[in-house]
Coordinates of C-alpha atoms in Angstrom, one line a residue:
Chain F
M14 CA 59.1 38.4 50.8
D15 CA 57.3 40.6 48.4
G16 CA 55.9 44.1 48.4
P17 CA 57.3 47.3 49.4
L18 CA 60.1 47.3 52.0
H19 CA 59.0 49.6 54.9
V20 CA 61.9 51.9 56.2
L21 CA 61.7 54.3 58.9
V22 CA 64.6 56.9 58.8
L23 CA 65.4 58.9 62.0
D24 CA 67.8 61.7 62.0
D25 CA 67.5 65.0 64.1
E26 CA 69.1 66.8 61.0
P27 CA 65.9 67.5 58.8
I28 CA 68.1 67.6 55.6
V29 CA 68.9 63.8 56.1
G30 CA 65.4 62.8 55.9
K31 CA 64.4 65.4 53.2
R32 CA 67.3 63.8 51.0
L33 CA 66.9 60.2 51.9
Q34 CA 63.1 60.0 51.4
P35 CA 63.2 60.3 47.7
A36 CA 66.6 58.6 47.3
L37 CA 65.1 55.6 49.2
A38 CA 61.7 55.7 47.5
K39 CA 63.6 55.6 44.1
V40 CA 64.6 51.9 44.8
G41 CA 61.2 50.8 45.8
C42 CA 61.2 51.7 49.6
E43 CA 58.2 52.9 51.5
V44 CA 59.9 55.6 53.6
E45 CA 58.8 57.4 56.6
V46 CA 61.1 60.0 57.9
F47 CA 61.5 61.8 61.3
D48 CA 63.7 64.3 62.7
D49 CA 62.3 63.9 66.3
P50 CA 63.0 60.5 68.4
R51 CA 59.5 60.8 70.1
P52 CA 57.0 60.8 67.2
A53 CA 59.3 58.3 65.6
L54 CA 59.1 55.9 68.6
A55 CA 55.3 56.4 68.9
R56 CA 55.2 55.4 65.1
I57 CA 57.3 52.4 65.8
A58 CA 55.0 51.4 68.4
E59 CA 52.1 51.4 65.8
K60 CA 53.9 49.9 63.0
E61 CA 56.4 47.4 62.2
F62 CA 59.0 48.5 60.0
H63 CA 61.4 46.1 58.2
I64 CA 64.1 48.4 58.5
V65 CA 65.0 51.2 61.0
V66 CA 67.7 53.7 60.2
T67 CA 68.6 56.0 63.1
D68 CA 71.0 58.5 64.1
I69 CA 72.9 57.4 67.3
R70 CA 73.3 61.0 68.8
M71 CA 70.4 63.0 69.2
D72 CA 69.4 65.6 72.0
E73 CA 66.1 64.1 73.3
V74 CA 66.6 60.2 72.9
D75 CA 69.7 58.7 71.8
G76 CA 70.1 56.0 69.0
I77 CA 70.9 53.2 71.3
E78 CA 67.7 53.8 73.2
V79 CA 65.8 53.8 69.9
L80 CA 67.5 50.3 68.8
E81 CA 66.6 48.8 72.1
R82 CA 62.9 50.0 71.8
V83 CA 62.5 48.9 68.3
L84 CA 64.2 45.3 69.1
A85 CA 62.1 45.0 72.2
L86 CA 58.8 45.5 70.0
H87 CA 60.0 43.9 66.8
P88 CA 62.8 41.6 67.0
A89 CA 62.8 40.9 63.3
T90 CA 63.4 44.6 62.4
K91 CA 66.9 45.4 61.1
V92 CA 68.2 48.5 62.8
I93 CA 70.9 50.4 60.9
M94 CA 72.9 53.0 63.1
I95 CA 74.1 56.3 61.7
T96 CA 77.2 57.3 63.8
G97 CA 78.2 60.7 63.6
Y98 CA 81.7 60.4 64.4
A99 CA 83.1 56.7 63.8
T100 CA 83.9 55.7 67.3
V101 CA 84.6 52.2 67.9
E102 CA 83.1 52.0 71.1
V103 CA 79.6 53.3 70.2
A104 CA 79.5 51.1 67.1
R105 CA 80.5 48.0 69.0
E106 CA 77.9 48.8 71.5
A107 CA 75.2 49.1 68.9
L108 CA 76.3 45.8 67.3
A109 CA 76.4 44.2 70.6
K110 CA 72.9 45.3 71.3
G111 CA 71.7 43.7 68.0
A112 CA 72.1 46.4 65.5
F113 CA 72.5 45.1 62.0
D114 CA 75.1 47.4 60.8
F115 CA 76.3 51.1 61.1
I116 CA 77.0 53.7 58.6
A117 CA 79.3 56.6 59.5
K118 CA 78.4 60.2 58.7
P119 CA 79.0 61.8 56.0
F120 CA 78.0 59.0 53.6
K121 CA 76.2 59.0 50.1
P122 CA 72.8 57.8 49.6
Q123 CA 74.3 54.9 47.5
E124 CA 76.3 53.7 50.5
L125 CA 73.0 53.5 52.7
R126 CA 71.0 51.9 49.8
D127 CA 74.0 49.2 49.9
V128 CA 73.7 48.4 53.6
I129 CA 69.6 48.5 53.3
A130 CA 69.7 46.2 50.3
K131 CA 72.2 43.8 52.5
A132 CA 69.5 44.0 55.2
A133 CA 66.6 43.4 52.7
A134 CA 68.3 40.5 51.2
E135 CA 68.5 38.9 54.8
L136 CA 64.9 39.6 55.4
G137 CA 64.3 37.8 52.1
F138 CA 63.4 40.7 49.9
K139 CA 64.3 40.3 46.4
G140 CA 64.6 42.9 43.6
L141 CA 66.0 45.7 45.8
R142 CA 69.5 45.0 45.0
Q143 CA 68.8 45.4 41.3
A144 CA 67.0 48.6 41.9
A145 CA 69.8 49.8 44.0
V146 CA 72.3 49.6 41.2
D147 CA 70.4 50.9 38.6
Chain V
M8 CA 103.0 83.8 73.2
A9 CA 103.9 87.4 73.4
T10 CA 105.8 88.6 76.1
G11 CA 103.4 91.3 77.1
C12 CA 102.3 91.6 80.6
M13 CA 98.7 91.6 82.0
G14 CA 96.7 94.8 82.7
P15 CA 96.5 95.4 86.4
M16 CA 100.3 94.7 87.0
A17 CA 101.5 96.2 83.8
P18 CA 104.9 97.6 84.5
A19 CA 105.6 101.1 83.8
R20 CA 109.1 100.2 82.4
E21 CA 110.5 97.3 80.5
A22 CA 112.3 94.8 82.6
P23 CA 115.9 95.3 81.7
D24 CA 115.7 99.2 82.3
I25 CA 114.4 98.2 85.9
Q26 CA 117.4 95.9 86.2
R27 CA 119.7 98.5 84.8
A28 CA 118.2 101.2 87.3
L29 CA 118.7 98.7 90.2
L30 CA 122.2 98.2 89.4
E31 CA 123.2 101.8 88.2
R32 CA 122.9 103.3 91.7
P33 CA 126.0 104.0 93.7
S34 CA 126.9 101.0 95.9
I35 CA 126.7 101.2 99.7
S36 CA 127.0 97.6 100.9
I37 CA 125.7 96.2 104.2
R38 CA 129.1 95.4 105.0
K39 CA 130.3 99.1 104.5
R40 CA 127.5 100.4 106.7
L41 CA 128.2 97.7 109.4
A42 CA 131.9 98.7 109.3
L43 CA 130.9 102.5 109.6
G44 CA 128.5 101.7 112.5
F45 CA 131.3 99.9 114.6
L46 CA 134.1 102.3 113.4
A47 CA 132.0 105.0 114.9
L48 CA 131.6 103.0 118.2
F49 CA 135.3 102.4 118.1
F50 CA 136.3 106.2 117.6
L51 CA 133.9 107.0 120.5
C52 CA 136.0 104.5 122.7
V53 CA 139.2 105.9 121.5
A54 CA 137.9 109.4 122.5
V55 CA 137.0 108.3 126.1
T56 CA 140.3 106.5 126.5
A57 CA 142.3 109.5 125.3
A58 CA 140.1 112.0 127.6
A59 CA 140.7 109.7 130.7
W60 CA 144.4 109.4 129.8
M61 CA 144.6 113.2 129.6
M62 CA 142.7 113.7 132.7
L63 CA 144.7 111.2 134.4
A64 CA 148.0 113.1 133.3
R65 CA 146.6 116.5 134.6
L66 CA 145.7 114.8 137.9
E67 CA 149.2 113.5 138.3
V68 CA 150.5 117.1 137.6
R69 CA 147.9 118.4 140.2
L70 CA 149.0 115.8 142.8
R71 CA 152.5 116.7 142.4
F72 CA 152.0 120.3 142.7
L73 CA 149.8 119.7 145.8
E74 CA 152.5 117.9 147.3
M75 CA 154.7 120.9 146.7
A76 CA 152.4 123.3 148.0
D77 CA 151.9 121.2 151.2
H78 CA 155.9 121.1 151.3
Y79 CA 156.0 124.9 150.8
T80 CA 153.3 125.5 153.5
M81 CA 155.4 123.2 155.9
E82 CA 158.6 125.2 155.2
I83 CA 156.8 128.6 155.6
Q84 CA 155.2 127.5 158.8
Q85 CA 158.5 126.1 160.2
A86 CA 160.2 129.3 159.3
R87 CA 157.5 131.2 161.2
R88 CA 157.8 128.9 164.2
F89 CA 161.4 129.7 164.4
E90 CA 160.8 133.5 163.7
K91 CA 158.4 133.4 166.8
N92 CA 161.1 131.6 168.9
Y93 CA 163.6 134.5 167.8
F94 CA 161.1 137.1 168.8
L95 CA 160.2 135.5 172.0
Y96 CA 163.5 133.7 173.4
G97 CA 166.0 135.5 171.3
T98 CA 167.1 132.3 169.4
N99 CA 169.0 132.6 166.2
L100 CA 167.4 133.6 163.0
Q101 CA 169.6 130.7 161.2
D102 CA 166.7 128.2 161.4
V103 CA 164.4 130.9 159.8
R104 CA 166.6 131.5 157.0
E105 CA 167.3 127.8 156.3
H106 CA 163.4 127.0 156.0
L107 CA 163.0 130.3 154.1
D108 CA 165.6 129.2 151.6
N109 CA 163.8 125.8 151.2
A110 CA 160.6 127.4 150.5
K111 CA 162.3 129.7 148.0
G112 CA 164.0 126.5 146.5
I113 CA 160.5 124.8 146.1
L114 CA 159.0 127.8 144.5
D115 CA 161.7 128.4 142.2
S116 CA 161.7 124.7 141.1
S117 CA 158.2 124.5 141.0
G118 CA 157.5 127.9 139.6
A119 CA 156.7 126.7 136.1
E120 CA 154.3 124.4 137.3
A121 CA 152.7 126.7 139.7
E122 CA 152.3 129.4 136.8
K123 CA 150.0 127.1 135.2
V124 CA 148.1 126.2 138.2
L125 CA 147.8 129.7 139.9
P126 CA 145.8 132.6 138.8
P127 CA 148.1 135.2 137.3
G128 CA 149.8 137.8 139.8
V129 CA 149.3 135.4 142.7
L130 CA 152.9 133.7 142.1
K131 CA 154.4 137.2 141.9
Q132 CA 152.8 138.5 145.1
M133 CA 154.1 135.4 146.8
R134 CA 157.4 136.1 145.7
E135 CA 157.1 139.5 146.6
H136 CA 156.3 138.6 150.3
L137 CA 159.0 136.2 150.4
E138 CA 161.6 138.7 149.0
R139 CA 160.2 141.3 151.4
Y140 CA 160.3 138.8 154.4
D141 CA 163.8 137.8 153.4
A142 CA 165.1 141.3 153.2
L143 CA 163.7 142.1 156.7
L144 CA 165.3 139.0 158.1
R145 CA 168.5 140.0 156.4
R146 CA 168.3 143.5 158.1
L147 CA 167.6 141.9 161.6
E148 CA 170.6 139.4 161.0
G149 CA 172.7 142.4 159.7
M150 CA 171.7 144.4 163.1
D151 CA 172.1 141.3 165.4
R152 CA 175.8 140.6 163.7
A153 CA 176.8 144.4 164.3
G154 CA 175.7 144.0 167.8
T155 CA 174.0 147.4 167.6
S156 CA 170.6 147.1 168.8
L157 CA 168.0 149.4 167.1
P158 CA 166.0 151.8 168.8
L159 CA 163.1 149.7 170.2
Q160 CA 160.7 151.5 168.4
E161 CA 162.3 150.7 165.1
K162 CA 162.7 147.1 166.0
A163 CA 159.1 146.8 166.9
A164 CA 158.3 148.0 163.4
V165 CA 160.4 145.7 161.7
E166 CA 159.2 142.7 163.8
A167 CA 155.5 144.0 162.9
E168 CA 156.5 144.0 159.3
I169 CA 157.9 140.6 159.4
R170 CA 155.0 139.3 161.2
A171 CA 152.6 140.8 158.7
H172 CA 154.7 139.4 155.7
G173 CA 155.0 136.1 157.6
S174 CA 151.3 135.7 158.1
Q175 CA 150.6 136.8 154.5
M176 CA 153.0 134.2 153.4
V177 CA 151.3 131.5 155.5
T178 CA 147.7 132.5 154.1
F179 CA 149.0 132.3 150.5
A180 CA 150.5 129.1 151.1
M181 CA 147.6 127.5 152.8
D182 CA 145.2 129.1 150.4
L183 CA 147.2 127.7 147.7
A184 CA 147.1 124.2 149.1
Q185 CA 143.5 124.4 150.0
K186 CA 142.8 125.7 146.3
E187 CA 144.7 122.8 144.9
R188 CA 143.1 120.3 147.1
T189 CA 139.8 121.5 146.0
T190 CA 140.9 121.2 142.5
V191 CA 142.2 117.6 142.8
H192 CA 139.0 116.6 144.4
E193 CA 137.0 118.1 141.7
T194 CA 139.1 116.2 139.2
M195 CA 138.6 113.1 141.0
A196 CA 135.0 113.4 141.2
L197 CA 135.0 114.2 137.5
F198 CA 137.0 111.2 137.1
Q199 CA 134.5 109.1 138.9
R200 CA 131.5 110.3 136.8
L201 CA 133.4 109.7 133.5
P202 CA 132.7 106.0 133.3
V203 CA 129.0 106.6 134.0
I204 CA 129.0 109.4 131.4
F205 CA 130.8 107.0 129.1
L206 CA 128.4 104.0 129.6
A207 CA 125.3 106.2 129.1
A208 CA 126.7 107.7 125.9
L209 CA 127.9 104.2 124.8
L210 CA 124.2 103.2 125.4
V211 CA 122.5 105.9 123.3
V212 CA 125.2 105.4 120.6
S213 CA 124.5 101.7 120.5
V214 CA 121.0 102.1 120.4
L215 CA 121.0 104.5 117.5
V216 CA 123.6 102.5 115.5
A217 CA 121.6 99.3 116.3
N218 CA 118.4 100.9 115.1
F219 CA 119.9 102.4 112.1
L220 CA 121.4 99.1 111.0
A221 CA 118.0 97.2 111.6
R222 CA 116.1 99.8 109.7
Q223 CA 118.7 99.6 107.0
M224 CA 118.4 95.8 106.7
L225 CA 114.7 95.1 108.0
G226 CA 113.1 97.7 105.5
P227 CA 114.5 96.0 102.3
L228 CA 114.1 92.6 104.1
G229 CA 110.3 93.3 104.5
R230 CA 109.8 94.5 101.1
L231 CA 111.5 91.5 99.7
M232 CA 109.2 89.4 101.8
A233 CA 106.2 91.2 100.6
T234 CA 107.3 90.7 97.1
T235 CA 107.7 86.9 97.5
Q236 CA 104.0 87.0 98.8
R237 CA 103.1 88.9 95.7
I238 CA 104.7 86.5 93.6
A239 CA 102.9 83.7 95.2
Q240 CA 99.9 85.4 94.3
G241 CA 100.9 85.5 90.6
D242 CA 101.7 89.0 90.5
F243 CA 105.1 89.3 88.6
T244 CA 105.7 93.1 88.4
P245 CA 109.4 93.6 88.6
L246 CA 110.9 95.3 91.8
V247 CA 111.9 99.1 91.0
P248 CA 114.6 100.9 93.0
A249 CA 113.2 102.4 96.2
R250 CA 116.5 103.8 97.5
R251 CA 119.2 106.0 96.1
F252 CA 121.9 103.6 96.6
R253 CA 122.4 99.8 96.2
D254 CA 123.7 97.0 98.4
E255 CA 123.4 93.4 98.8
F256 CA 119.7 93.5 98.8
S257 CA 119.9 95.2 95.4
N258 CA 121.5 92.1 94.1
L259 CA 118.7 89.9 95.7
A260 CA 116.0 92.2 94.0
V261 CA 117.7 91.7 90.8
A262 CA 117.6 88.1 91.3
L263 CA 114.1 88.1 92.1
N264 CA 113.3 90.2 89.0
T265 CA 114.9 87.6 87.0
M266 CA 113.1 84.8 88.5
M267 CA 109.8 86.6 88.1
R268 CA 110.6 87.2 84.4
E269 CA 111.3 83.4 84.2
L270 CA 108.1 82.6 86.1
Q271 CA 105.9 84.8 83.8
H272 CA 107.6 83.2 80.8
R273 CA 106.7 79.8 82.4
Q274 CA 103.3 80.9 83.2
E275 CA 102.7 82.1 79.6
V276 CA 104.0 78.6 78.3
L277 CA 101.7 76.8 80.7
V278 CA 98.7 78.9 79.7
E279 CA 99.5 78.4 76.0
S280 CA 100.1 74.6 76.4
H281 CA 96.8 74.4 78.5
K282 CA 95.0 76.3 75.6
L283 CA 96.1 73.8 73.3
Q284 CA 95.0 71.2 75.3
A285 CA 91.6 72.8 75.6
V286 CA 91.8 73.1 71.6
G287 CA 92.2 69.6 71.4
T288 CA 89.2 68.7 73.6
L289 CA 87.1 71.1 71.6
T290 CA 88.3 69.9 68.3
A291 CA 86.9 66.5 69.1
G292 CA 83.3 68.1 69.6
V293 CA 83.8 70.2 66.6
A294 CA 84.8 67.4 64.4
H295 CA 81.6 65.6 65.7
E296 CA 79.5 68.9 65.1
L297 CA 81.0 69.1 61.5
N298 CA 79.9 65.8 60.6
N299 CA 76.3 66.8 60.5
P300 CA 76.8 69.9 57.9
I301 CA 79.1 67.9 55.9
N302 CA 76.6 64.9 55.7
N303 CA 74.0 67.1 54.8
I304 CA 76.2 68.5 52.0
T305 CA 77.2 65.2 51.0
L306 CA 73.8 63.7 50.7
T307 CA 72.3 66.8 48.9
A308 CA 75.2 66.8 46.4
S309 CA 74.9 63.2 45.8
V310 CA 71.3 63.4 45.2
L311 CA 71.8 66.5 43.1
E312 CA 74.2 64.7 41.0
E313 CA 72.2 61.4 40.8
D314 CA 68.9 62.8 40.0
Y315 CA 70.0 66.2 38.4
A316 CA 68.1 65.5 35.1
S317 CA 64.9 64.6 36.7
L318 CA 64.6 67.2 39.3
S319 CA 62.6 70.5 38.9
D320 CA 64.3 73.7 38.8
E321 CA 62.8 74.5 42.2
E322 CA 63.9 71.3 43.7
R323 CA 67.4 72.1 42.3
L324 CA 67.2 75.5 43.8
D325 CA 66.2 74.3 47.1
M326 CA 69.2 71.8 47.0
V327 CA 71.8 74.4 46.2
R328 CA 70.4 76.9 48.9
D329 CA 70.7 74.0 51.5
L330 CA 74.4 73.5 50.3
V331 CA 75.1 77.2 50.9
E332 CA 73.5 77.1 54.1
Q333 CA 75.4 73.9 55.3
A334 CA 78.6 75.3 54.2
S335 CA 78.1 78.4 56.2
R336 CA 76.9 76.5 59.3
S337 CA 80.4 74.6 59.1
E338 CA 82.3 77.7 58.8
K339 CA 80.6 79.0 62.0
I340 CA 81.3 75.8 63.8
I341 CA 85.0 76.2 63.1
R342 CA 85.3 80.0 63.4
N343 CA 84.8 80.1 67.2
L344 CA 87.4 77.5 67.7
L345 CA 89.8 79.2 65.4
D346 CA 89.5 82.4 67.2
F347 CA 90.0 80.7 70.4
A348 CA 93.0 78.9 69.4
R349 CA 94.6 81.5 67.4
E350 CA 98.0 82.8 69.0
S351 CA 97.4 86.4 70.0
E352 CA 99.0 89.0 71.7
I353 CA 98.0 89.3 75.2
K354 CA 95.8 92.6 75.4
T355 CA 93.8 94.1 78.1
E356 CA 90.7 95.6 77.1
S357 CA 87.3 96.6 78.5
L358 CA 85.2 93.4 78.1
D359 CA 81.4 92.7 78.7
L360 CA 81.2 89.9 80.9
A361 CA 77.9 88.6 79.7
E362 CA 79.3 88.8 75.9
L363 CA 82.4 86.7 77.0
L364 CA 80.3 84.1 78.8
R365 CA 78.0 83.7 75.8
G366 CA 81.0 83.3 73.4
T367 CA 82.6 80.7 75.8
T368 CA 79.4 79.0 76.1
S369 CA 79.0 78.7 72.3
L370 CA 82.4 77.4 72.1
A371 CA 81.7 74.6 74.4
A372 CA 78.3 74.0 72.5
N373 CA 79.5 70.8 70.9
Q374 CA 80.9 69.4 74.2
V375 CA 77.4 70.2 75.7
K376 CA 75.6 68.2 73.2
L377 CA 78.0 65.4 73.5
S378 CA 77.5 65.3 77.2
G379 CA 73.8 65.5 77.0
A380 CA 73.8 68.2 79.7
K381 CA 72.1 71.5 79.6
I382 CA 73.6 74.9 80.1
S383 CA 71.7 77.5 82.0
L384 CA 73.1 81.1 81.6
G385 CA 72.0 83.7 84.2
L386 CA 73.5 87.1 82.9
P387 CA 71.8 90.2 84.2
E388 CA 71.8 93.3 82.2
N389 CA 73.7 95.8 84.1
L390 CA 77.0 94.0 84.9
P391 CA 79.9 96.4 85.2
P392 CA 82.5 95.8 82.6
I393 CA 85.8 94.0 83.7
H394 CA 89.2 94.8 82.4
G395 CA 91.3 92.0 81.0
D396 CA 92.4 89.7 78.4
K397 CA 89.6 88.3 76.5
Q398 CA 91.2 85.2 75.1
A399 CA 92.8 84.2 78.5
L400 CA 89.5 84.8 80.5
S401 CA 87.6 82.8 77.9
Q402 CA 90.3 80.0 78.6
V403 CA 89.3 80.2 82.2
F404 CA 85.6 80.0 81.8
L405 CA 85.7 77.4 79.2
N406 CA 87.9 75.3 81.3
L407 CA 85.5 75.4 84.2
V408 CA 82.5 74.6 81.9
L409 CA 84.3 71.9 80.3
N410 CA 85.2 70.5 83.9
A411 CA 81.6 71.0 84.9
L412 CA 80.3 69.0 81.9
D413 CA 82.7 66.2 82.7
A414 CA 81.2 66.0 86.3
V415 CA 77.6 66.0 85.2
E416 CA 75.6 62.9 84.3
K417 CA 73.5 62.9 81.2
G418 CA 70.6 65.3 81.7
G419 CA 72.4 67.3 84.3
V420 CA 72.6 71.1 84.4
V421 CA 75.6 73.5 84.3
K422 CA 74.4 76.8 85.7
I423 CA 76.7 79.9 84.5
E424 CA 75.6 83.1 86.4
A425 CA 77.3 86.4 86.6
E426 CA 76.4 88.7 89.4
P427 CA 78.1 91.8 91.4
C428 CA 80.1 90.3 94.1
K429 CA 79.6 91.0 97.9
E430 CA 83.0 92.6 97.8
P431 CA 82.4 96.1 96.4
G432 CA 84.4 96.7 93.0
F433 CA 84.1 93.0 92.1
V434 CA 81.9 90.9 89.9
Q435 CA 81.9 87.3 90.2
V436 CA 81.0 84.4 87.9
N437 CA 79.5 81.2 89.3
V438 CA 79.9 78.1 87.3
A439 CA 77.7 75.3 89.1
D440 CA 77.0 71.8 88.2
D441 CA 74.9 69.2 89.9
G442 CA 77.4 66.4 89.2
H443 CA 79.2 64.2 91.6
G444 CA 81.1 66.7 93.5
I445 CA 84.8 66.8 94.5
P446 CA 85.8 64.5 97.4
T447 CA 86.7 66.4 100.5
H448 CA 90.3 64.9 100.4
V449 CA 90.9 66.1 97.0
L450 CA 89.4 69.7 97.2
P451 CA 92.6 71.3 98.7
H452 CA 94.8 70.1 95.9
I453 CA 92.6 70.9 92.9
F454 CA 94.5 74.1 92.0
E455 CA 97.8 72.3 92.2
P456 CA 99.5 71.9 89.0
F457 CA 99.4 68.6 87.5
F458 CA 97.0 67.4 89.8
T459 CA 94.2 65.3 88.1
T460 CA 91.7 63.1 89.0
K461 CA 90.9 62.2 85.3
S462 CA 92.4 59.2 83.8
R463 CA 95.9 59.1 82.2
G464 CA 95.7 60.9 78.8
K465 CA 92.6 62.8 79.5
G466 CA 93.7 65.4 81.6
T467 CA 96.9 67.4 82.2
G468 CA 96.0 68.6 85.6
L469 CA 96.9 72.1 84.3
G470 CA 93.4 73.5 83.8
L471 CA 92.5 74.8 87.4
S472 CA 96.2 75.7 88.2
V473 CA 96.4 77.7 84.8
S474 CA 93.1 79.2 85.2
L475 CA 94.0 80.5 88.8
G476 CA 97.1 81.9 87.4
I477 CA 95.2 83.9 84.9
V478 CA 92.5 85.1 87.3
R479 CA 95.1 86.1 89.6
Q480 CA 97.1 88.2 87.2
H481 CA 93.9 89.9 86.6
G482 CA 93.7 90.8 90.3
G483 CA 91.0 88.1 91.0
D484 CA 90.5 84.7 92.5
I485 CA 88.8 81.6 91.9
R486 CA 86.9 79.9 95.0
V487 CA 85.3 76.6 95.2
Q488 CA 82.6 74.9 97.2
S489 CA 81.7 71.4 96.6
L490 CA 79.3 68.6 98.1
P491 CA 80.3 65.1 97.2
G492 CA 77.2 63.8 95.4
H493 CA 75.6 67.0 95.0
G494 CA 77.8 69.1 92.7
S495 CA 80.4 71.9 92.8
T496 CA 80.4 75.6 92.5
F497 CA 83.4 77.5 91.1
T498 CA 83.2 81.1 91.7
V499 CA 85.5 83.5 89.6
V500 CA 85.9 86.7 91.2
L501 CA 87.2 89.6 89.1
P502 CA 87.7 93.4 89.8
A503 CA 85.4 95.5 87.9
A504 CA 86.8 98.2 85.6
R505 CA 86.7 101.4 87.5
V506 CA 87.6 103.6 84.5
P507 CA 85.2 103.2 81.5
A508 CA 87.0 101.6 78.6
V509 CA 90.6 102.8 79.0
G510 CA 91.6 100.4 76.2
D511 CA 95.0 98.8 76.2
K512 CA 97.1 99.8 78.9
R513 CA 100.4 98.6 77.8
S514 CA 103.1 100.9 77.5

């Protein structure tokens, strides 16, 4: 598959989106960031992203719900969960419900890029990995 | 934890002083008082017995004297009968003499006794009459023996004199016997009354002694009973001396004081251990909450490092500001917990309940987020201040809020409301949840230590028991209402501070 990798990042901490946007754009991703789950879910209903990165614990809607909604609409989308506090149960639940992988806070942009690169590779994207390690 | 004491029951003196004061009083043991009471009764009996014995001895003397008086009277009467015969029929005077001598003998032998019984002078008069009668008889006898007969006139005079003295003697003798009989009867009557008087006196003394002993024993006993109830309520103020002496009850008071000191110490240990448990619960939430600012810092710092060269000054400044802001956010998250967890002296101060509840709620903020519940705070403006230990009360409310959060479903509401209580002088805080409620069979046990419905390792069962202990030490109470399926309301009632801000009351 060619073309940009469409990524949606959802975390109720605005700084997460603010920093990940350029960090992921740098490796050739088309990034949309949200700090509120509702508009994010509305956007997901409109557009099929290749990859959705979502925080698990948010006030309004939690990450597991987002995961279910995404997979219900777009089964091919790879969903990467951000867990605030690496609890085995939540991670296991997310994986059981079809999450691609999870990444524990605090993480560096490179760690997320590595996970995204893995997901991209599974989706058949090429070139991202190279960009990721530049 | 410090060995200080809570405000409302702050002892005026330190415990060892009180213990010493209890023991330094002179000892008058109950055993001694009982012995004294019964000794008093015994002496009463001894006195009554002695009195009875003495009266009996007197009665015996009287009776003997009465016998003598009767005997004397009889002799005198005999003498007079023969005297009459002599004058009427000219019989001899020998028989008169004989009886007169007998009467004299009786008077001589019983003179000492008669002296005691008779009024002064009477005995002398009796003797005089007797002597005179005797002398007259001798004269008559002398005349008879000489064969000379007196002139009739003279003889009549002697006869008249003899009769007069004789009748006087009879009167005296009968009077004496009569008097003595009366006295004996009086003594007998007194003797009959004595047991009745004694019984009445015994009854009065017994009632007095019993009353005294009962007061001596029931007084301290009641006081100790009241103390045990006070202890059950969580008031560990030591007993202070109430009397000027000590006894077996004083030893019990000393033992109770020692027990209270131990209980107080245990209570402090329990409170502390429960606080550590609460800190543990909060720590999980804090760790979770800390992840966000730390993640923000990590991401920002990493991007700053990666793209430092290509970023504009403005972008770099924005990132540095974010870093500073997120660092201070982390600090705030931890500071509350550290304030709560810090070991501190127990101190009582005037507290603004609204502020205390806001602080407690923010302490539990992470738990609130984790549970997905909402907190609604209802704090009116003009709440009276309360008087107490900030950390301990914060622990109570935190415990109730954490319990409520455990009880509610995601999206549930925990209402925290403060209001003046219906009972004047008290304020109350209601912590209400709309959770699963407490089953009716569990409700009576929830304040028992180590009672828990949580799974092993999740709860120690100390929370409510420790909270109740703390609130009772503040002179308040915790009440609970619960409807299974509809939620529970815990009401903490605390006395409002009457005097504005007296500060730390500890001496």
